[in-house]
Amino acid sequence: NFLAVYRTASTSEYVIIDREDGTKSKKLKTLFPTVPYSEVSLRSRKNDLLYLYDGTSKTLYQADTRDGIFSVVLQDVLAYKTFGDDTVLYITSKNTEAGTVTAYLKNGNDTHKIRSFKESPKYLLDMSKLGDAIVLGISSPVENRAIIYNDPVNSLKNNDFSSIPVPTTVLRVDNPSELEISADSSVIVVRGTQTLASHEFDADRSYSFKLENQIDEGTKLNWIDGQHFLLSIAGKQLMIDFDGSNRYDMVSANGQLGSFFNNSHDFMYTAVPGTTVAEPYQLIRTFMRTAEDR
């Protein structure tokens, strides 16, 4: 199963699609006709448990597609990121000073204040687990930085002098637009227009580097594995290590659609436009090994 979304200028339709039996696919508006929502994500990677978010009322719900039951998880949520069954990192303006917002980490029945930030039109959040520790990053882009934490819950338990966790590091970039944790949760990267910064959790090392050219508009950072990621620059996919080293121009591709690999990384798949406007996009497979090594 996979969660798909179809967007038009006026609405978004979310569907859980069964790729083996299309008749078992579920249209969420049919299952939850009374719930207003604008975003949907899987809960704990299960195909029957969901998070529904209503951007108008700033309400986060949890829902079950098996019985249509839903309930409110949090209110006054400006931005959020979920992990597993019951961990939510979120931003709220409730009970904050004018011009500020506060980030909280809800872990099961416990809620921990992380820190306050300047108010911004949008916020960047990501969270994962590295071993038993929660790792996360938060950015209010108007501050031109991202605050990074490794195991903030444990930090609070061992901290008698502060009510909020001490950051692991601060990554600084101008106009941050994306914050992403790698596929194996070992690295976090924040990127601006041309400048990127990263932190390696296990080694506790941070890096900052600049690209020679501006990243294509609409491009999203795409992790290949725990160490390498792709960005689109001048219509080509640039593969780069998390610390800025080993930069390789790959193949041409649509920057908004990006690229992806199979599990063994033997093949790279990219979407490219047809030779004429009337022709549809084509999905191209590129061999990552030489002919002798296949």
PDB file of C-alpha atoms in Angstrom:
ATOM      1  CA  ASN A   1       0.000   0.000   0.000  1.00  0.00           C
ATOM      2  CA  PHE A   2       1.007   3.601  -0.499  1.00  0.00           C
ATOM      3  CA  LEU A   3      -0.493   6.994   0.255  1.00  0.00           C
ATOM      4  CA  ALA A   4      -1.096   9.140  -2.833  1.00  0.00           C
ATOM      5  CA  VAL A   5      -2.369  12.684  -3.266  1.00  0.00           C
ATOM      6  CA  TYR A   6      -3.949  14.334  -6.299  1.00  0.00           C
ATOM      7  CA  ARG A   7      -3.911  18.136  -6.199  1.00  0.00           C
ATOM      8  CA  THR A   8      -5.839  20.704  -8.186  1.00  0.00           C
ATOM      9  CA  ALA A   9      -6.027  24.475  -7.773  1.00  0.00           C
ATOM     10  CA  SER A  10      -8.971  24.114  -5.408  1.00  0.00           C
ATOM     11  CA  THR A  11      -8.604  20.812  -3.559  1.00  0.00           C
ATOM     12  CA  SER A  12      -6.492  17.798  -2.637  1.00  0.00           C
ATOM     13  CA  GLU A  13      -7.647  14.170  -2.753  1.00  0.00           C
ATOM     14  CA  TYR A  14      -5.827  11.587  -0.631  1.00  0.00           C
ATOM     15  CA  VAL A  15      -6.085   7.880  -1.415  1.00  0.00           C
ATOM     16  CA  ILE A  16      -4.482   4.796   0.120  1.00  0.00           C
ATOM     17  CA  ILE A  17      -3.798   2.617  -2.906  1.00  0.00           C
ATOM     18  CA  ASP A  18      -3.420  -1.145  -2.822  1.00  0.00           C
ATOM     19  CA  ARG A  19      -1.048  -1.819  -5.705  1.00  0.00           C
ATOM     20  CA  GLU A  20      -1.988  -5.528  -5.890  1.00  0.00           C
ATOM     21  CA  ASP A  21      -5.772  -5.093  -5.736  1.00  0.00           C
ATOM     22  CA  GLY A  22      -7.047  -1.674  -6.762  1.00  0.00           C
ATOM     23  CA  THR A  23     -10.555  -2.468  -5.495  1.00  0.00           C
ATOM     24  CA  LYS A  24      -9.176  -2.370  -1.937  1.00  0.00           C
ATOM     25  CA  SER A  25      -7.964   1.212  -2.318  1.00  0.00           C
ATOM     26  CA  LYS A  26      -9.449   3.723   0.137  1.00  0.00           C
ATOM     27  CA  LYS A  27     -10.508   7.297  -0.581  1.00  0.00           C
ATOM     28  CA  LEU A  28     -10.070   9.216   2.659  1.00  0.00           C
ATOM     29  CA  LYS A  29     -12.832  11.769   2.085  1.00  0.00           C
ATOM     30  CA  THR A  30     -15.260   8.869   1.915  1.00  0.00           C
ATOM     31  CA  LEU A  31     -13.910   7.344   5.132  1.00  0.00           C
ATOM     32  CA  PHE A  32     -13.791  10.643   7.059  1.00  0.00           C
ATOM     33  CA  PRO A  33     -16.442  12.907   5.524  1.00  0.00           C
ATOM     34  CA  THR A  34     -16.851  15.109   8.634  1.00  0.00           C
ATOM     35  CA  VAL A  35     -13.166  15.801   9.274  1.00  0.00           C
ATOM     36  CA  PRO A  36     -11.690  18.915   7.653  1.00  0.00           C
ATOM     37  CA  TYR A  37      -8.066  18.254   6.724  1.00  0.00           C
ATOM     38  CA  SER A  38      -5.444  19.554   4.338  1.00  0.00           C
ATOM     39  CA  GLU A  39      -2.549  17.144   5.009  1.00  0.00           C
ATOM     40  CA  VAL A  40      -2.361  13.396   5.616  1.00  0.00           C
ATOM     41  CA  SER A  41       0.514  11.199   6.781  1.00  0.00           C
ATOM     42  CA  LEU A  42       0.815   7.561   7.783  1.00  0.00           C
ATOM     43  CA  ARG A  43       1.023   6.833  11.487  1.00  0.00           C
ATOM     44  CA  SER A  44       3.822   4.423  12.407  1.00  0.00           C
ATOM     45  CA  ARG A  45       4.050   3.470   8.683  1.00  0.00           C
ATOM     46  CA  LYS A  46       0.813   1.503   8.924  1.00  0.00           C
ATOM     47  CA  ASN A  47      -1.724   1.601   6.108  1.00  0.00           C
ATOM     48  CA  ASP A  48      -4.757   1.845   8.404  1.00  0.00           C
ATOM     49  CA  LEU A  49      -3.543   4.424  10.955  1.00  0.00           C
ATOM     50  CA  LEU A  50      -3.216   8.057   9.927  1.00  0.00           C
ATOM     51  CA  TYR A  51      -2.547  11.602  11.051  1.00  0.00           C
ATOM     52  CA  LEU A  52      -4.924  14.185   9.576  1.00  0.00           C
ATOM     53  CA  TYR A  53      -4.028  17.875   9.817  1.00  0.00           C
ATOM     54  CA  ASP A  54      -6.386  20.808   9.254  1.00  0.00           C
ATOM     55  CA  GLY A  55      -4.387  23.895   8.349  1.00  0.00           C
ATOM     56  CA  THR A  56      -7.372  26.204   8.888  1.00  0.00           C
ATOM     57  CA  SER A  57      -8.179  25.238  12.484  1.00  0.00           C
ATOM     58  CA  LYS A  58      -4.537  24.198  13.182  1.00  0.00           C
ATOM     59  CA  THR A  59      -5.754  20.840  14.522  1.00  0.00           C
ATOM     60  CA  LEU A  60      -3.951  17.492  14.324  1.00  0.00           C
ATOM     61  CA  TYR A  61      -6.102  14.334  14.413  1.00  0.00           C
ATOM     62  CA  GLN A  62      -5.322  10.643  14.565  1.00  0.00           C
ATOM     63  CA  ALA A  63      -7.598   8.367  12.565  1.00  0.00           C
ATOM     64  CA  ASP A  64      -8.237   4.684  11.871  1.00  0.00           C
ATOM     65  CA  THR A  65      -9.399   3.674   8.386  1.00  0.00           C
ATOM     66  CA  ARG A  66     -10.770   0.343   9.640  1.00  0.00           C
ATOM     67  CA  ASP A  67     -13.626   1.878  11.624  1.00  0.00           C
ATOM     68  CA  GLY A  68     -13.610   5.570  10.611  1.00  0.00           C
ATOM     69  CA  ILE A  69     -12.898   6.683  14.183  1.00  0.00           C
ATOM     70  CA  PHE A  70     -10.813   9.816  14.705  1.00  0.00           C
ATOM     71  CA  SER A  71      -9.772  11.966  17.663  1.00  0.00           C
ATOM     72  CA  VAL A  72      -7.912  15.210  18.323  1.00  0.00           C
ATOM     73  CA  VAL A  73      -4.217  14.821  19.155  1.00  0.00           C
ATOM     74  CA  LEU A  74      -3.180  18.492  19.358  1.00  0.00           C
ATOM     75  CA  GLN A  75      -4.606  21.952  18.705  1.00  0.00           C
ATOM     76  CA  ASP A  76      -3.005  25.291  17.815  1.00  0.00           C
ATOM     77  CA  VAL A  77      -0.403  23.474  15.706  1.00  0.00           C
ATOM     78  CA  LEU A  78       1.424  25.679  13.178  1.00  0.00           C
ATOM     79  CA  ALA A  79       3.770  22.951  11.914  1.00  0.00           C
ATOM     80  CA  TYR A  80       4.474  19.372  12.924  1.00  0.00           C
ATOM     81  CA  LYS A  81       6.492  16.233  12.291  1.00  0.00           C
ATOM     82  CA  THR A  82       5.515  12.775  13.526  1.00  0.00           C
ATOM     83  CA  PHE A  83       7.504   9.634  14.189  1.00  0.00           C
ATOM     84  CA  GLY A  84       6.342   6.167  15.144  1.00  0.00           C
ATOM     85  CA  ASP A  85       3.062   5.640  16.914  1.00  0.00           C
ATOM     86  CA  ASP A  86       2.890   8.537  19.368  1.00  0.00           C
ATOM     87  CA  THR A  87       5.803  10.983  18.981  1.00  0.00           C
ATOM     88  CA  VAL A  88       5.022  14.462  17.619  1.00  0.00           C
ATOM     89  CA  LEU A  89       7.337  17.456  17.243  1.00  0.00           C
ATOM     90  CA  TYR A  90       5.258  20.605  16.789  1.00  0.00           C
ATOM     91  CA  ILE A  91       5.279  24.405  16.741  1.00  0.00           C
ATOM     92  CA  THR A  92       2.572  26.458  18.475  1.00  0.00           C
ATOM     93  CA  SER A  93       1.882  30.126  19.231  1.00  0.00           C
ATOM     94  CA  LYS A  94      -0.257  29.249  22.257  1.00  0.00           C
ATOM     95  CA  ASN A  95       0.921  30.882  25.499  1.00  0.00           C
ATOM     96  CA  THR A  96       3.881  32.575  23.820  1.00  0.00           C
ATOM     97  CA  GLU A  97       5.104  36.155  23.744  1.00  0.00           C
ATOM     98  CA  ALA A  98       4.187  38.362  20.783  1.00  0.00           C
ATOM     99  CA  GLY A  99       6.315  37.617  17.740  1.00  0.00           C
ATOM    100  CA  THR A 100       7.460  34.220  19.024  1.00  0.00           C
ATOM    101  CA  VAL A 101       6.427  30.571  18.794  1.00  0.00           C
ATOM    102  CA  THR A 102       7.431  27.525  20.828  1.00  0.00           C
ATOM    103  CA  ALA A 103       8.478  24.022  19.806  1.00  0.00           C
ATOM    104  CA  TYR A 104       7.330  21.052  21.883  1.00  0.00           C
ATOM    105  CA  LEU A 105       8.055  17.332  21.719  1.00  0.00           C
ATOM    106  CA  LYS A 106       5.110  15.099  22.616  1.00  0.00           C
ATOM    107  CA  ASN A 107       6.436  11.625  23.385  1.00  0.00           C
ATOM    108  CA  GLY A 108       3.637   9.299  24.505  1.00  0.00           C
ATOM    109  CA  ASN A 109       1.908  10.932  27.472  1.00  0.00           C
ATOM    110  CA  ASP A 110       4.813  13.306  28.142  1.00  0.00           C
ATOM    111  CA  THR A 111       5.244  16.722  26.537  1.00  0.00           C
ATOM    112  CA  HIS A 112       8.590  18.537  26.667  1.00  0.00           C
ATOM    113  CA  LYS A 113       9.260  22.166  25.802  1.00  0.00           C
ATOM    114  CA  ILE A 114      12.181  22.384  23.380  1.00  0.00           C
ATOM    115  CA  ARG A 115      12.663  26.143  22.915  1.00  0.00           C
ATOM    116  CA  SER A 116      11.106  29.351  21.534  1.00  0.00           C
ATOM    117  CA  PHE A 117      11.743  30.798  18.083  1.00  0.00           C
ATOM    118  CA  LYS A 118      10.955  33.966  16.151  1.00  0.00           C
ATOM    119  CA  GLU A 119       7.636  33.884  14.317  1.00  0.00           C
ATOM    120  CA  SER A 120       8.000  32.985  10.630  1.00  0.00           C
ATOM    121  CA  PRO A 121       5.674  32.390   7.651  1.00  0.00           C
ATOM    122  CA  LYS A 122       6.812  28.743   7.711  1.00  0.00           C
ATOM    123  CA  TYR A 123       8.875  26.390   9.868  1.00  0.00           C
ATOM    124  CA  LEU A 124      11.202  23.500   9.056  1.00  0.00           C
ATOM    125  CA  LEU A 125      11.045  20.349  11.181  1.00  0.00           C
ATOM    126  CA  ASP A 126      12.447  16.851  10.952  1.00  0.00           C
ATOM    127  CA  MET A 127      12.739  14.028  13.458  1.00  0.00           C
ATOM    128  CA  SER A 128      13.849  10.415  13.551  1.00  0.00           C
ATOM    129  CA  LYS A 129      15.457   7.835  15.836  1.00  0.00           C
ATOM    130  CA  LEU A 130      19.112   6.874  15.933  1.00  0.00           C
ATOM    131  CA  GLY A 131      19.266   3.721  18.036  1.00  0.00           C
ATOM    132  CA  ASP A 132      17.086   4.496  21.045  1.00  0.00           C
ATOM    133  CA  ALA A 133      17.631   8.265  20.867  1.00  0.00           C
ATOM    134  CA  ILE A 134      15.340  10.807  19.235  1.00  0.00           C
ATOM    135  CA  VAL A 135      17.228  13.139  16.884  1.00  0.00           C
ATOM    136  CA  LEU A 136      15.596  16.270  15.532  1.00  0.00           C
ATOM    137  CA  GLY A 137      16.101  19.640  13.919  1.00  0.00           C
ATOM    138  CA  ILE A 138      14.006  22.820  13.991  1.00  0.00           C
ATOM    139  CA  SER A 139      14.332  26.022  11.997  1.00  0.00           C
ATOM    140  CA  SER A 140      12.453  29.279  11.925  1.00  0.00           C
ATOM    141  CA  PRO A 141      13.849  30.473   8.574  1.00  0.00           C
ATOM    142  CA  VAL A 142      13.804  34.161   9.572  1.00  0.00           C
ATOM    143  CA  GLU A 143      16.589  33.287  12.045  1.00  0.00           C
ATOM    144  CA  ASN A 144      18.845  31.931   9.254  1.00  0.00           C
ATOM    145  CA  ARG A 145      19.759  28.859  11.288  1.00  0.00           C
ATOM    146  CA  ALA A 146      18.606  25.413  12.412  1.00  0.00           C
ATOM    147  CA  ILE A 147      18.789  24.124  16.003  1.00  0.00           C
ATOM    148  CA  ILE A 148      19.836  20.459  16.230  1.00  0.00           C
ATOM    149  CA  TYR A 149      19.247  18.010  19.094  1.00  0.00           C
ATOM    150  CA  ASN A 150      20.542  14.506  19.779  1.00  0.00           C
ATOM    151  CA  ASP A 151      18.444  12.766  22.452  1.00  0.00           C
ATOM    152  CA  PRO A 152      16.761  15.876  23.938  1.00  0.00           C
ATOM    153  CA  VAL A 153      14.583  13.815  26.313  1.00  0.00           C
ATOM    154  CA  ASN A 154      17.604  12.244  27.977  1.00  0.00           C
ATOM    155  CA  SER A 155      19.273  15.664  28.038  1.00  0.00           C
ATOM    156  CA  LEU A 156      16.389  17.016  30.099  1.00  0.00           C
ATOM    157  CA  LYS A 157      16.506  14.109  32.538  1.00  0.00           C
ATOM    158  CA  ASN A 158      20.201  14.753  33.202  1.00  0.00           C
ATOM    159  CA  ASN A 159      19.899  18.535  33.358  1.00  0.00           C
ATOM    160  CA  ASP A 160      19.154  20.132  36.731  1.00  0.00           C
ATOM    161  CA  PHE A 161      19.822  23.729  35.714  1.00  0.00           C
ATOM    162  CA  SER A 162      17.514  24.206  32.698  1.00  0.00           C
ATOM    163  CA  SER A 163      13.899  23.426  31.837  1.00  0.00           C
ATOM    164  CA  ILE A 164      14.714  23.027  28.134  1.00  0.00           C
ATOM    165  CA  PRO A 165      17.290  20.738  26.483  1.00  0.00           C
ATOM    166  CA  VAL A 166      20.695  22.074  25.486  1.00  0.00           C
ATOM    167  CA  PRO A 167      21.127  22.031  21.681  1.00  0.00           C
ATOM    168  CA  THR A 168      23.668  19.650  20.227  1.00  0.00           C
ATOM    169  CA  THR A 169      24.677  22.244  17.640  1.00  0.00           C
ATOM    170  CA  VAL A 170      23.441  25.202  15.599  1.00  0.00           C
ATOM    171  CA  LEU A 171      23.688  25.083  11.795  1.00  0.00           C
ATOM    172  CA  ARG A 172      23.714  28.478  10.078  1.00  0.00           C
ATOM    173  CA  VAL A 173      22.617  29.122   6.478  1.00  0.00           C
ATOM    174  CA  ASP A 174      20.959  32.106   4.818  1.00  0.00           C
ATOM    175  CA  ASN A 175      17.269  31.680   3.927  1.00  0.00           C
ATOM    176  CA  PRO A 176      16.925  27.995   4.891  1.00  0.00           C
ATOM    177  CA  SER A 177      14.285  26.235   2.827  1.00  0.00           C
ATOM    178  CA  GLU A 178      14.756  22.556   3.668  1.00  0.00           C
ATOM    179  CA  LEU A 179      15.758  20.453   6.682  1.00  0.00           C
ATOM    180  CA  GLU A 180      16.226  16.708   6.176  1.00  0.00           C
ATOM    181  CA  ILE A 181      17.533  13.761   8.198  1.00  0.00           C
ATOM    182  CA  SER A 182      19.320  11.058   6.196  1.00  0.00           C
ATOM    183  CA  ALA A 183      17.904   7.629   5.422  1.00  0.00           C
ATOM    184  CA  ASP A 184      19.771   5.965   8.298  1.00  0.00           C
ATOM    185  CA  SER A 185      19.190   8.898  10.707  1.00  0.00           C
ATOM    186  CA  SER A 186      22.936   9.491  11.106  1.00  0.00           C
ATOM    187  CA  VAL A 187      23.088  12.968   9.501  1.00  0.00           C
ATOM    188  CA  ILE A 188      20.900  16.061   9.280  1.00  0.00           C
ATOM    189  CA  VAL A 189      21.234  18.719   6.549  1.00  0.00           C
ATOM    190  CA  VAL A 190      19.771  22.217   6.253  1.00  0.00           C
ATOM    191  CA  ARG A 191      20.002  24.001   2.909  1.00  0.00           C
ATOM    192  CA  GLY A 192      19.601  27.529   1.653  1.00  0.00           C
ATOM    193  CA  THR A 193      19.788  28.833  -1.899  1.00  0.00           C
ATOM    194  CA  GLN A 194      23.427  27.825  -2.406  1.00  0.00           C
ATOM    195  CA  THR A 195      24.754  27.186   1.104  1.00  0.00           C
ATOM    196  CA  LEU A 196      24.253  23.965   3.074  1.00  0.00           C
ATOM    197  CA  ALA A 197      25.203  22.856   6.576  1.00  0.00           C
ATOM    198  CA  SER A 198      25.137  19.391   8.098  1.00  0.00           C
ATOM    199  CA  HIS A 199      25.742  17.556  11.361  1.00  0.00           C
ATOM    200  CA  GLU A 200      26.900  13.968  11.817  1.00  0.00           C
ATOM    201  CA  PHE A 201      25.300  12.713  15.032  1.00  0.00           C
ATOM    202  CA  ASP A 202      27.554   9.788  15.985  1.00  0.00           C
ATOM    203  CA  ALA A 203      30.792  11.677  15.330  1.00  0.00           C
ATOM    204  CA  ASP A 204      29.314  14.937  16.690  1.00  0.00           C
ATOM    205  CA  ARG A 205      30.801  16.929  13.807  1.00  0.00           C
ATOM    206  CA  SER A 206      29.286  19.777  11.801  1.00  0.00           C
ATOM    207  CA  TYR A 207      30.054  21.002   8.275  1.00  0.00           C
ATOM    208  CA  SER A 208      29.193  24.023   6.142  1.00  0.00           C
ATOM    209  CA  PHE A 209      29.725  24.308   2.392  1.00  0.00           C
ATOM    210  CA  LYS A 210      28.619  26.293  -0.653  1.00  0.00           C
ATOM    211  CA  LEU A 211      27.635  25.074  -4.100  1.00  0.00           C
ATOM    212  CA  GLU A 212      29.040  26.709  -7.218  1.00  0.00           C
ATOM    213  CA  ASN A 213      25.591  27.308  -8.732  1.00  0.00           C
ATOM    214  CA  GLN A 214      22.097  28.014  -7.479  1.00  0.00           C
ATOM    215  CA  ILE A 215      19.823  25.037  -6.839  1.00  0.00           C
ATOM    216  CA  ASP A 216      16.961  24.727  -9.325  1.00  0.00           C
ATOM    217  CA  GLU A 217      13.660  26.185  -8.130  1.00  0.00           C
ATOM    218  CA  GLY A 218      11.248  23.595  -6.737  1.00  0.00           C
ATOM    219  CA  THR A 219      14.002  21.050  -6.120  1.00  0.00           C
ATOM    220  CA  LYS A 220      13.864  18.889  -3.000  1.00  0.00           C
ATOM    221  CA  LEU A 221      16.897  17.347  -1.356  1.00  0.00           C
ATOM    222  CA  ASN A 222      16.729  13.590  -1.955  1.00  0.00           C
ATOM    223  CA  TRP A 223      18.747  11.251   0.260  1.00  0.00           C
ATOM    224  CA  ILE A 224      20.229   8.260  -1.556  1.00  0.00           C
ATOM    225  CA  ASP A 225      21.396   6.586   1.647  1.00  0.00           C
ATOM    226  CA  GLY A 226      22.824   7.711   4.982  1.00  0.00           C
ATOM    227  CA  GLN A 227      25.784   9.569   3.444  1.00  0.00           C
ATOM    228  CA  HIS A 228      24.841  10.894  -0.020  1.00  0.00           C
ATOM    229  CA  PHE A 229      22.052  13.015  -1.435  1.00  0.00           C
ATOM    230  CA  LEU A 230      20.881  14.497  -4.733  1.00  0.00           C
ATOM    231  CA  LEU A 231      20.025  18.056  -5.731  1.00  0.00           C
ATOM    232  CA  SER A 232      19.036  19.452  -9.123  1.00  0.00           C
ATOM    233  CA  ILE A 233      21.296  22.185 -10.503  1.00  0.00           C
ATOM    234  CA  ALA A 234      20.972  23.546 -14.052  1.00  0.00           C
ATOM    235  CA  GLY A 235      18.696  20.643 -14.963  1.00  0.00           C
ATOM    236  CA  LYS A 236      21.128  17.962 -13.803  1.00  0.00           C
ATOM    237  CA  GLN A 237      21.204  15.787 -10.715  1.00  0.00           C
ATOM    238  CA  LEU A 238      24.195  16.554  -8.487  1.00  0.00           C
ATOM    239  CA  MET A 239      25.236  13.743  -6.145  1.00  0.00           C
ATOM    240  CA  ILE A 240      27.128  14.935  -3.076  1.00  0.00           C
ATOM    241  CA  ASP A 241      28.384  13.648   0.278  1.00  0.00           C
ATOM    242  CA  PHE A 242      26.779  15.079   3.409  1.00  0.00           C
ATOM    243  CA  ASP A 243      29.956  17.046   4.229  1.00  0.00           C
ATOM    244  CA  GLY A 244      30.116  18.701   0.794  1.00  0.00           C
ATOM    245  CA  SER A 245      32.789  16.440  -0.695  1.00  0.00           C
ATOM    246  CA  ASN A 246      32.727  14.120  -3.731  1.00  0.00           C
ATOM    247  CA  ARG A 247      30.420  16.108  -5.999  1.00  0.00           C
ATOM    248  CA  TYR A 248      29.368  14.342  -9.184  1.00  0.00           C
ATOM    249  CA  ASP A 249      27.104  15.544 -11.989  1.00  0.00           C
ATOM    250  CA  MET A 250      24.757  12.715 -12.874  1.00  0.00           C
ATOM    251  CA  VAL A 251      22.041  12.768 -15.538  1.00  0.00           C
ATOM    252  CA  SER A 252      19.549  15.379 -16.685  1.00  0.00           C
ATOM    253  CA  ALA A 253      16.192  15.300 -14.904  1.00  0.00           C
ATOM    254  CA  ASN A 254      13.211  17.407 -13.927  1.00  0.00           C
ATOM    255  CA  GLY A 255      14.189  19.177 -10.712  1.00  0.00           C
ATOM    256  CA  GLN A 256      10.716  19.061  -9.158  1.00  0.00           C
ATOM    257  CA  LEU A 257      10.273  15.335  -9.771  1.00  0.00           C
ATOM    258  CA  GLY A 258      13.833  14.466  -8.757  1.00  0.00           C
ATOM    259  CA  SER A 259      15.386  11.005  -8.920  1.00  0.00           C
ATOM    260  CA  PHE A 260      15.376   7.783  -6.953  1.00  0.00           C
ATOM    261  CA  PHE A 261      17.296   4.524  -6.723  1.00  0.00           C
ATOM    262  CA  ASN A 262      16.438   0.880  -6.291  1.00  0.00           C
ATOM    263  CA  ASN A 263      17.365  -0.764  -2.962  1.00  0.00           C
ATOM    264  CA  SER A 264      20.731  -2.038  -4.164  1.00  0.00           C
ATOM    265  CA  HIS A 265      21.586   1.313  -5.827  1.00  0.00           C
ATOM    266  CA  ASP A 266      22.283  -0.488  -9.091  1.00  0.00           C
ATOM    267  CA  PHE A 267      19.816   1.719 -10.991  1.00  0.00           C
ATOM    268  CA  MET A 268      18.905   5.400 -10.923  1.00  0.00           C
ATOM    269  CA  TYR A 269      15.460   6.458 -12.153  1.00  0.00           C
ATOM    270  CA  THR A 270      14.726   9.951 -13.439  1.00  0.00           C
ATOM    271  CA  ALA A 271      11.757  11.690 -15.052  1.00  0.00           C
ATOM    272  CA  VAL A 272      12.476  13.721 -18.191  1.00  0.00           C
ATOM    273  CA  PRO A 273      10.116  15.583 -20.531  1.00  0.00           C
ATOM    274  CA  GLY A 274       9.236  14.190 -23.936  1.00  0.00           C
ATOM    275  CA  THR A 275      10.893  15.450 -27.080  1.00  0.00           C
ATOM    276  CA  THR A 276       7.826  17.618 -27.844  1.00  0.00           C
ATOM    277  CA  VAL A 277       5.303  19.445 -25.663  1.00  0.00           C
ATOM    278  CA  ALA A 278       2.607  16.943 -26.631  1.00  0.00           C
ATOM    279  CA  GLU A 279       4.597  13.932 -25.450  1.00  0.00           C
ATOM    280  CA  PRO A 280       4.355  12.767 -21.838  1.00  0.00           C
ATOM    281  CA  TYR A 281       7.259  12.580 -19.422  1.00  0.00           C
ATOM    282  CA  GLN A 282       9.455   9.524 -19.683  1.00  0.00           C
ATOM    283  CA  LEU A 283      10.857   7.444 -16.817  1.00  0.00           C
ATOM    284  CA  ILE A 284      14.523   6.745 -17.577  1.00  0.00           C
ATOM    285  CA  ARG A 285      16.611   4.021 -15.928  1.00  0.00           C
ATOM    286  CA  THR A 286      20.360   4.624 -15.698  1.00  0.00           C
ATOM    287  CA  PHE A 287      22.804   1.836 -14.816  1.00  0.00           C
ATOM    288  CA  MET A 288      25.059   2.853 -11.923  1.00  0.00           C
ATOM    289  CA  ARG A 289      27.566   0.071 -12.615  1.00  0.00           C
ATOM    290  CA  THR A 290      29.810  -0.396 -15.635  1.00  0.00           C
ATOM    291  CA  ALA A 291      28.879  -3.014 -18.204  1.00  0.00           C
ATOM    292  CA  GLU A 292      31.623  -5.313 -16.894  1.00  0.00           C
ATOM    293  CA  ASP A 293      30.378  -5.009 -13.318  1.00  0.00           C
ATOM    294  CA  ARG A 294      26.663  -5.686 -13.922  1.00  0.00           C
TER     295      ARG A 294
END
